[in-house]
């Protein structure tokens, strides 16, 4: 049935083949040779040269530079070629990039015990970038780190026998994980079958790190990894660098010949918070690639001038939305939440994003199995005001949250204006994008009433849009991703049950119903699904860049032109 998932998604993300998320050309393009080892490292475009240092810019520093903690596009792009899980995703564009393949494991898992037990074996001889051997028990340590650090990724793994208890006590180990360092065996037993577990094992949360890695945030000094590159010289809030992992060429690349080794010798990343400056710097060749999208104010200009040579636009499977805290006034009243949905106009937000979003009003985005367009809340300010009057909430003073990156900040300003129009007294909080999600994901942050968020798929399965975001079991004290604190017992049960089943047409139909059922409760006001663009300097092989629907740009596919 996994093939059915991929086939369904092909239609929606086939355009991702054009998805060359751009890499940067320029900065320090020496022609020192570097291993270019196996795997698909390009998009089939023109040939380039080996070596050089990629000079890149991000608009914000990642939420974390720790594989067990990061849950943002910035973090996964930054670390995707540094930390390799037991399983991983194929280095391919479009639908090919959604295929789960062996990573540090020799083969895909053998699944027994009625779909509850997964058995894998490490490729023997693997080493971390500091020379330490990779051991099967390191996987256990990494999963325990997830829970001890209250990672936003931990809900994916609570189905392992004993994991839910460990999440609460943080002691006693996880009995559902058994390893043998001599043979390299890793055996995982689940409480119940889980149709998405291979996908989740391929996420960076599950990437092994050495067993002596502390149970603390390692962002300032990221732990050793097993991939082709390693992270060095982290300057929190300012940038970081990459150099080749010396044990990749010596050991790991020979054991993983299908995994690409990359063309560049390294990279330097600088955080530049003004996207207008980023665009100017790319045009002038000061930087090779900007990781974040071109700002809305420059989008049309850049697209008309550079599309096809230095600029590419691609669809994504994503949902942009405003969340409302459903467990506190005034948004604990469904009528108030319905009013907000009627008040938000996706067409207005399409204009704010310069056409980079297509308006929607539901949880599942186009291209995701189970998606079927519906519109429960056609834009109607008069209806919204009427519902607010009927609800007569006792608390009309609310704080609206958004981050500093454009146009998310403009979307937040629009949202605040809409809430004022229907009668709320609002305060707008615009938080630095570096730590926006850690701030709103911390339950102790005061005045978390409502705000902006987005979600890009982790893997091509509708469970990914419900379990981490809208299941009561996923509400965490820190690193929370269920920003609405939404928990409805019948919906929680349905999410759990569907997650245990293989995705067939009957399950897709159930996810379609679940989408509408959740939106009738209105914990979010969704407003669109987004395209993303990539802008690079003139000396980068744009067409050779591989874009992963999960890990975004692959560092190994960046290449300077001859």
PDB file of C-alpha atoms in Angstrom, residues 83-319:
ATOM      1  CA  UNK A  83      22.760  13.229  10.421  1.00  0.00           C
ATOM      2  CA  UNK A  84      21.581  10.044   8.682  1.00  0.00           C
ATOM      3  CA  UNK A  85      18.865   7.909  10.318  1.00  0.00           C
ATOM      4  CA  UNK A  86      18.653   4.107  10.089  1.00  0.00           C
ATOM      5  CA  UNK A  87      16.227   4.690   7.224  1.00  0.00           C
ATOM      6  CA  UNK A  88      16.202   7.777   5.049  1.00  0.00           C
ATOM      7  CA  UNK A  89      14.611   9.252   1.961  1.00  0.00           C
ATOM      8  CA  UNK A  90      15.896   8.737  -1.549  1.00  0.00           C
ATOM      9  CA  UNK A  91      17.989  11.580  -2.938  1.00  0.00           C
ATOM     10  CA  UNK A  92      15.585  12.319  -5.738  1.00  0.00           C
ATOM     11  CA  UNK A  93      13.396  15.141  -6.918  1.00  0.00           C
ATOM     12  CA  UNK A  94       9.630  15.133  -6.714  1.00  0.00           C
ATOM     13  CA  UNK A  95       7.909  11.832  -5.976  1.00  0.00           C
ATOM     14  CA  UNK A  96      11.248   9.997  -6.043  1.00  0.00           C
ATOM     15  CA  UNK A  97      12.246  11.960  -2.959  1.00  0.00           C
ATOM     16  CA  UNK A  98       9.373  10.498  -0.920  1.00  0.00           C
ATOM     17  CA  UNK A  99      10.669   6.917  -1.161  1.00  0.00           C
ATOM     18  CA  UNK A 100      11.973   5.426   2.093  1.00  0.00           C
ATOM     19  CA  UNK A 101      15.327   3.666   1.575  1.00  0.00           C
ATOM     20  CA  UNK A 102      17.979   2.163   3.881  1.00  0.00           C
ATOM     21  CA  UNK A 103      20.213   4.724   5.584  1.00  0.00           C
ATOM     22  CA  UNK A 104      22.579   3.448   8.263  1.00  0.00           C
ATOM     23  CA  UNK A 105      20.645   0.174   8.171  1.00  0.00           C
ATOM     24  CA  UNK A 106      21.675  -2.484   5.637  1.00  0.00           C
ATOM     25  CA  UNK A 107      18.118  -3.016   4.418  1.00  0.00           C
ATOM     26  CA  UNK A 108      14.563  -1.924   5.035  1.00  0.00           C
ATOM     27  CA  UNK A 109      13.143  -3.440   8.244  1.00  0.00           C
ATOM     28  CA  UNK A 110      11.785  -6.928   8.474  1.00  0.00           C
ATOM     29  CA  UNK A 111       8.286  -6.430   9.882  1.00  0.00           C
ATOM     30  CA  UNK A 112       6.847  -9.285  11.973  1.00  0.00           C
ATOM     31  CA  UNK A 113       4.512  -9.858  14.915  1.00  0.00           C
ATOM     32  CA  UNK A 114       1.423  -8.708  13.044  1.00  0.00           C
ATOM     33  CA  UNK A 115       3.058  -5.465  11.947  1.00  0.00           C
ATOM     34  CA  UNK A 116       4.314  -4.527  15.410  1.00  0.00           C
ATOM     35  CA  UNK A 117       8.006  -5.544  15.365  1.00  0.00           C
ATOM     36  CA  UNK A 118      10.625  -3.913  13.105  1.00  0.00           C
ATOM     37  CA  UNK A 119      14.077  -5.508  12.863  1.00  0.00           C
ATOM     38  CA  UNK A 120      17.102  -3.902  11.172  1.00  0.00           C
ATOM     39  CA  UNK A 121      20.864  -4.335  11.187  1.00  0.00           C
ATOM     40  CA  UNK A 122      23.435  -1.544  11.040  1.00  0.00           C
ATOM     41  CA  UNK A 123      25.931  -1.559   8.203  1.00  0.00           C
ATOM     42  CA  UNK A 124      29.095  -2.759   9.996  1.00  0.00           C
ATOM     43  CA  UNK A 125      32.034  -0.388  10.358  1.00  0.00           C
ATOM     44  CA  UNK A 126      30.222   2.982  10.249  1.00  0.00           C
ATOM     45  CA  UNK A 127      31.835   5.870  12.101  1.00  0.00           C
ATOM     46  CA  UNK A 128      30.835   9.289  13.360  1.00  0.00           C
ATOM     47  CA  UNK A 129      32.676  12.414  12.245  1.00  0.00           C
ATOM     48  CA  UNK A 130      34.845  12.250  15.396  1.00  0.00           C
ATOM     49  CA  UNK A 131      35.960   8.694  14.599  1.00  0.00           C
ATOM     50  CA  UNK A 132      33.761   6.897  17.137  1.00  0.00           C
ATOM     51  CA  UNK A 133      32.154   3.697  15.858  1.00  0.00           C
ATOM     52  CA  UNK A 134      28.390   3.741  15.344  1.00  0.00           C
ATOM     53  CA  UNK A 135      26.690   1.245  17.664  1.00  0.00           C
ATOM     54  CA  UNK A 136      23.187  -0.179  17.598  1.00  0.00           C
ATOM     55  CA  UNK A 137      22.602   1.066  21.152  1.00  0.00           C
ATOM     56  CA  UNK A 138      23.177   4.634  19.955  1.00  0.00           C
ATOM     57  CA  UNK A 139      19.709   4.450  18.416  1.00  0.00           C
ATOM     58  CA  UNK A 140      18.238   3.736  21.845  1.00  0.00           C
ATOM     59  CA  UNK A 141      20.098   6.730  23.267  1.00  0.00           C
ATOM     60  CA  UNK A 142      18.795   9.008  20.508  1.00  0.00           C
ATOM     61  CA  UNK A 143      15.158   8.026  21.032  1.00  0.00           C
ATOM     62  CA  UNK A 144      15.563   8.464  24.787  1.00  0.00           C
ATOM     63  CA  UNK A 145      17.041  11.939  24.108  1.00  0.00           C
ATOM     64  CA  UNK A 146      13.854  12.821  22.194  1.00  0.00           C
ATOM     65  CA  UNK A 147      11.749  12.126  25.249  1.00  0.00           C
ATOM     66  CA  UNK A 148      14.131  13.503  27.862  1.00  0.00           C
ATOM     67  CA  UNK A 149      14.342  16.771  25.919  1.00  0.00           C
ATOM     68  CA  UNK A 150      10.548  16.879  25.329  1.00  0.00           C
ATOM     69  CA  UNK A 151      11.205  17.143  21.608  1.00  0.00           C
ATOM     70  CA  UNK A 152       8.410  18.152  19.275  1.00  0.00           C
ATOM     71  CA  UNK A 153       9.199  14.932  17.393  1.00  0.00           C
ATOM     72  CA  UNK A 154       8.583  12.658  20.377  1.00  0.00           C
ATOM     73  CA  UNK A 155       4.856  12.037  19.593  1.00  0.00           C
ATOM     74  CA  UNK A 156       5.929  10.082  16.501  1.00  0.00           C
ATOM     75  CA  UNK A 157       7.551   7.461  18.748  1.00  0.00           C
ATOM     76  CA  UNK A 158       5.133   7.090  21.676  1.00  0.00           C
ATOM     77  CA  UNK A 159       3.717   3.979  19.996  1.00  0.00           C
ATOM     78  CA  UNK A 160       6.916   2.068  20.896  1.00  0.00           C
ATOM     79  CA  UNK A 161       6.289  -0.297  23.809  1.00  0.00           C
ATOM     80  CA  UNK A 162       7.096   1.560  27.023  1.00  0.00           C
ATOM     81  CA  UNK A 163       7.793   4.898  25.322  1.00  0.00           C
ATOM     82  CA  UNK A 164       4.705   6.649  26.653  1.00  0.00           C
ATOM     83  CA  UNK A 165       5.645   5.683  30.224  1.00  0.00           C
ATOM     84  CA  UNK A 166       9.235   6.790  29.620  1.00  0.00           C
ATOM     85  CA  UNK A 167       7.970  10.138  28.285  1.00  0.00           C
ATOM     86  CA  UNK A 168       6.293  10.750  31.648  1.00  0.00           C
ATOM     87  CA  UNK A 169       8.957   9.381  34.004  1.00  0.00           C
ATOM     88  CA  UNK A 170      12.139   9.980  31.954  1.00  0.00           C
ATOM     89  CA  UNK A 171      13.599   6.899  33.681  1.00  0.00           C
ATOM     90  CA  UNK A 172      13.724   3.125  33.269  1.00  0.00           C
ATOM     91  CA  UNK A 173      14.478   2.918  29.565  1.00  0.00           C
ATOM     92  CA  UNK A 174      12.175   1.979  26.690  1.00  0.00           C
ATOM     93  CA  UNK A 175      11.631  -1.794  26.710  1.00  0.00           C
ATOM     94  CA  UNK A 176      10.268  -1.802  23.159  1.00  0.00           C
ATOM     95  CA  UNK A 177      13.762  -1.046  21.810  1.00  0.00           C
ATOM     96  CA  UNK A 178      16.299  -3.897  21.969  1.00  0.00           C
ATOM     97  CA  UNK A 179      19.765  -3.658  20.450  1.00  0.00           C
ATOM     98  CA  UNK A 180      22.867  -5.825  20.065  1.00  0.00           C
ATOM     99  CA  UNK A 181      26.115  -3.926  19.540  1.00  0.00           C
ATOM    100  CA  UNK A 182      27.960  -7.065  18.428  1.00  0.00           C
ATOM    101  CA  UNK A 183      25.587  -7.930  15.605  1.00  0.00           C
ATOM    102  CA  UNK A 184      24.301  -4.397  14.932  1.00  0.00           C
ATOM    103  CA  UNK A 185      20.707  -5.521  15.427  1.00  0.00           C
ATOM    104  CA  UNK A 186      18.042  -2.954  16.272  1.00  0.00           C
ATOM    105  CA  UNK A 187      14.598  -4.342  17.114  1.00  0.00           C
ATOM    106  CA  UNK A 188      11.637  -2.058  17.777  1.00  0.00           C
ATOM    107  CA  UNK A 189       8.282  -3.334  19.020  1.00  0.00           C
ATOM    108  CA  UNK A 190       5.165  -1.178  18.877  1.00  0.00           C
ATOM    109  CA  UNK A 191       2.074  -1.325  21.074  1.00  0.00           C
ATOM    110  CA  UNK A 192      -0.021  -1.619  17.901  1.00  0.00           C
ATOM    111  CA  UNK A 193       0.747  -1.656  14.180  1.00  0.00           C
ATOM    112  CA  UNK A 194       1.507   1.772  12.727  1.00  0.00           C
ATOM    113  CA  UNK A 195       1.142   2.412   9.026  1.00  0.00           C
ATOM    114  CA  UNK A 196       3.562   5.362   8.994  1.00  0.00           C
ATOM    115  CA  UNK A 197       6.372   4.005  11.170  1.00  0.00           C
ATOM    116  CA  UNK A 198       8.942   3.503   8.387  1.00  0.00           C
ATOM    117  CA  UNK A 199       8.405   7.128   7.331  1.00  0.00           C
ATOM    118  CA  UNK A 200       8.937   8.279  10.901  1.00  0.00           C
ATOM    119  CA  UNK A 201      12.114   6.214  11.315  1.00  0.00           C
ATOM    120  CA  UNK A 202      13.447   8.138   8.298  1.00  0.00           C
ATOM    121  CA  UNK A 203      13.006  11.521  10.005  1.00  0.00           C
ATOM    122  CA  UNK A 204      16.053  13.235  11.477  1.00  0.00           C
ATOM    123  CA  UNK A 205      14.651  12.904  15.008  1.00  0.00           C
ATOM    124  CA  UNK A 206      15.650   9.221  14.879  1.00  0.00           C
ATOM    125  CA  UNK A 207      19.192   9.756  13.583  1.00  0.00           C
ATOM    126  CA  UNK A 208      21.717   8.042  15.884  1.00  0.00           C
ATOM    127  CA  UNK A 209      24.223  10.193  17.783  1.00  0.00           C
ATOM    128  CA  UNK A 210      26.990   8.907  20.086  1.00  0.00           C
ATOM    129  CA  UNK A 211      25.779   7.400  23.357  1.00  0.00           C
ATOM    130  CA  UNK A 212      27.738  10.008  25.352  1.00  0.00           C
ATOM    131  CA  UNK A 213      25.773  12.877  23.783  1.00  0.00           C
ATOM    132  CA  UNK A 214      24.309  14.813  26.745  1.00  0.00           C
ATOM    133  CA  UNK A 215      20.589  15.082  27.423  1.00  0.00           C
ATOM    134  CA  UNK A 216      20.669  18.806  26.715  1.00  0.00           C
ATOM    135  CA  UNK A 217      20.292  21.144  23.755  1.00  0.00           C
ATOM    136  CA  UNK A 218      23.524  20.829  21.733  1.00  0.00           C
ATOM    137  CA  UNK A 219      22.792  23.632  19.242  1.00  0.00           C
ATOM    138  CA  UNK A 220      25.931  25.601  20.101  1.00  0.00           C
ATOM    139  CA  UNK A 221      28.104  22.514  19.623  1.00  0.00           C
ATOM    140  CA  UNK A 222      26.190  19.976  17.503  1.00  0.00           C
ATOM    141  CA  UNK A 223      26.977  16.297  18.154  1.00  0.00           C
ATOM    142  CA  UNK A 224      28.980  14.233  15.648  1.00  0.00           C
ATOM    143  CA  UNK A 225      27.028  12.816  12.738  1.00  0.00           C
ATOM    144  CA  UNK A 226      27.493  10.164  10.069  1.00  0.00           C
ATOM    145  CA  UNK A 227      26.808  12.149   6.876  1.00  0.00           C
ATOM    146  CA  UNK A 228      29.146  13.573   4.227  1.00  0.00           C
ATOM    147  CA  UNK A 229      29.485  16.932   6.012  1.00  0.00           C
ATOM    148  CA  UNK A 230      29.872  18.088   9.590  1.00  0.00           C
ATOM    149  CA  UNK A 231      28.878  21.376  11.221  1.00  0.00           C
ATOM    150  CA  UNK A 232      31.619  23.565  12.704  1.00  0.00           C
ATOM    151  CA  UNK A 233      32.001  27.068  14.126  1.00  0.00           C
ATOM    152  CA  UNK A 234      28.395  27.589  15.197  1.00  0.00           C
ATOM    153  CA  UNK A 235      27.679  31.191  16.156  1.00  0.00           C
ATOM    154  CA  UNK A 236      24.144  31.106  17.585  1.00  0.00           C
ATOM    155  CA  UNK A 237      21.971  33.696  15.914  1.00  0.00           C
ATOM    156  CA  UNK A 238      24.692  34.557  13.395  1.00  0.00           C
ATOM    157  CA  UNK A 239      25.700  31.521  11.358  1.00  0.00           C
ATOM    158  CA  UNK A 240      27.733  28.328  11.067  1.00  0.00           C
ATOM    159  CA  UNK A 241      30.023  26.459   8.683  1.00  0.00           C
ATOM    160  CA  UNK A 242      30.404  23.015   7.111  1.00  0.00           C
ATOM    161  CA  UNK A 243      33.427  20.967   6.241  1.00  0.00           C
ATOM    162  CA  UNK A 244      33.731  17.439   4.927  1.00  0.00           C
ATOM    163  CA  UNK A 245      33.343  14.649   7.451  1.00  0.00           C
ATOM    164  CA  UNK A 246      36.808  12.993   7.306  1.00  0.00           C
ATOM    165  CA  UNK A 247      35.314   9.592   8.101  1.00  0.00           C
ATOM    166  CA  UNK A 248      32.907   9.793   5.206  1.00  0.00           C
ATOM    167  CA  UNK A 249      35.598   9.338   2.565  1.00  0.00           C
ATOM    168  CA  UNK A 250      37.579   6.918   4.757  1.00  0.00           C
ATOM    169  CA  UNK A 251      34.717   4.674   5.785  1.00  0.00           C
ATOM    170  CA  UNK A 252      31.050   5.579   5.459  1.00  0.00           C
ATOM    171  CA  UNK A 253      30.905   6.351   1.723  1.00  0.00           C
ATOM    172  CA  UNK A 254      32.279   2.874   0.952  1.00  0.00           C
ATOM    173  CA  UNK A 255      29.644   1.293   3.189  1.00  0.00           C
ATOM    174  CA  UNK A 256      26.863   3.461   1.738  1.00  0.00           C
ATOM    175  CA  UNK A 257      27.789   3.737  -1.963  1.00  0.00           C
ATOM    176  CA  UNK A 258      24.253   4.731  -2.948  1.00  0.00           C
ATOM    177  CA  UNK A 259      24.394   7.854  -0.736  1.00  0.00           C
ATOM    178  CA  UNK A 260      25.898  10.900  -2.529  1.00  0.00           C
ATOM    179  CA  UNK A 261      29.121  12.409  -1.240  1.00  0.00           C
ATOM    180  CA  UNK A 262      28.650  15.913  -2.606  1.00  0.00           C
ATOM    181  CA  UNK A 263      30.625  18.286  -4.802  1.00  0.00           C
ATOM    182  CA  UNK A 264      31.517  21.261  -2.580  1.00  0.00           C
ATOM    183  CA  UNK A 265      34.302  21.167  -0.005  1.00  0.00           C
ATOM    184  CA  UNK A 266      32.252  23.052   2.552  1.00  0.00           C
ATOM    185  CA  UNK A 267      29.962  25.990   3.156  1.00  0.00           C
ATOM    186  CA  UNK A 268      29.645  29.128   5.207  1.00  0.00           C
ATOM    187  CA  UNK A 269      26.184  30.264   6.330  1.00  0.00           C
ATOM    188  CA  UNK A 270      25.498  33.841   7.439  1.00  0.00           C
ATOM    189  CA  UNK A 271      22.212  34.985   8.948  1.00  0.00           C
ATOM    190  CA  UNK A 272      21.006  38.178   7.250  1.00  0.00           C
ATOM    191  CA  UNK A 273      17.650  39.250   8.604  1.00  0.00           C
ATOM    192  CA  UNK A 274      16.707  41.710   5.866  1.00  0.00           C
ATOM    193  CA  UNK A 275      15.448  39.709   2.834  1.00  0.00           C
ATOM    194  CA  UNK A 276      15.753  42.760   0.593  1.00  0.00           C
ATOM    195  CA  UNK A 277      19.482  42.802   1.394  1.00  0.00           C
ATOM    196  CA  UNK A 278      19.672  39.077   0.693  1.00  0.00           C
ATOM    197  CA  UNK A 279      18.231  39.570  -2.795  1.00  0.00           C
ATOM    198  CA  UNK A 280      20.668  42.390  -3.528  1.00  0.00           C
ATOM    199  CA  UNK A 281      23.588  40.290  -2.310  1.00  0.00           C
ATOM    200  CA  UNK A 282      22.610  37.354  -4.555  1.00  0.00           C
ATOM    201  CA  UNK A 283      22.275  39.670  -7.577  1.00  0.00           C
ATOM    202  CA  UNK A 284      25.708  41.134  -6.859  1.00  0.00           C
ATOM    203  CA  UNK A 285      27.320  37.725  -6.297  1.00  0.00           C
ATOM    204  CA  UNK A 286      28.202  38.406  -2.657  1.00  0.00           C
ATOM    205  CA  UNK A 287      26.307  35.251  -1.695  1.00  0.00           C
ATOM    206  CA  UNK A 288      25.586  32.101  -3.652  1.00  0.00           C
ATOM    207  CA  UNK A 289      22.170  31.073  -2.314  1.00  0.00           C
ATOM    208  CA  UNK A 290      19.446  32.360  -0.017  1.00  0.00           C
ATOM    209  CA  UNK A 291      17.666  29.598   1.886  1.00  0.00           C
ATOM    210  CA  UNK A 292      14.445  31.507   2.566  1.00  0.00           C
ATOM    211  CA  UNK A 293      12.039  32.723  -0.143  1.00  0.00           C
ATOM    212  CA  UNK A 294      12.397  36.033  -1.935  1.00  0.00           C
ATOM    213  CA  UNK A 295      10.273  38.648  -0.083  1.00  0.00           C
ATOM    214  CA  UNK A 296       6.829  39.369  -1.497  1.00  0.00           C
ATOM    215  CA  UNK A 297       7.845  42.932  -2.417  1.00  0.00           C
ATOM    216  CA  UNK A 298      10.592  41.649  -4.760  1.00  0.00           C
ATOM    217  CA  UNK A 299       8.957  38.418  -5.925  1.00  0.00           C
ATOM    218  CA  UNK A 300       7.542  39.551  -9.284  1.00  0.00           C
ATOM    219  CA  UNK A 301      10.685  41.481 -10.198  1.00  0.00           C
ATOM    220  CA  UNK A 302      13.029  38.560  -9.422  1.00  0.00           C
ATOM    221  CA  UNK A 303      10.763  36.029 -11.110  1.00  0.00           C
ATOM    222  CA  UNK A 304      10.538  38.005 -14.340  1.00  0.00           C
ATOM    223  CA  UNK A 305      14.285  38.631 -14.476  1.00  0.00           C
ATOM    224  CA  UNK A 306      15.802  35.325 -13.327  1.00  0.00           C
ATOM    225  CA  UNK A 307      13.279  32.489 -13.677  1.00  0.00           C
ATOM    226  CA  UNK A 308      14.866  29.432 -15.273  1.00  0.00           C
ATOM    227  CA  UNK A 309      18.432  30.626 -14.826  1.00  0.00           C
ATOM    228  CA  UNK A 310      18.812  31.638 -11.179  1.00  0.00           C
ATOM    229  CA  UNK A 311      15.277  31.370  -9.869  1.00  0.00           C
ATOM    230  CA  UNK A 312      12.767  28.529  -9.660  1.00  0.00           C
ATOM    231  CA  UNK A 313       9.271  28.250  -8.178  1.00  0.00           C
ATOM    232  CA  UNK A 314       7.849  24.933  -7.028  1.00  0.00           C
ATOM    233  CA  UNK A 315       4.650  23.711  -5.369  1.00  0.00           C
ATOM    234  CA  UNK A 316       4.700  22.354  -1.846  1.00  0.00           C
ATOM    235  CA  UNK A 317       2.349  20.231   0.211  1.00  0.00           C
ATOM    236  CA  UNK A 318       1.720  22.733   2.983  1.00  0.00           C
ATOM    237  CA  UNK A 319      -0.925  24.500   5.035  1.00  0.00           C
TER     238      UNK A 319
END
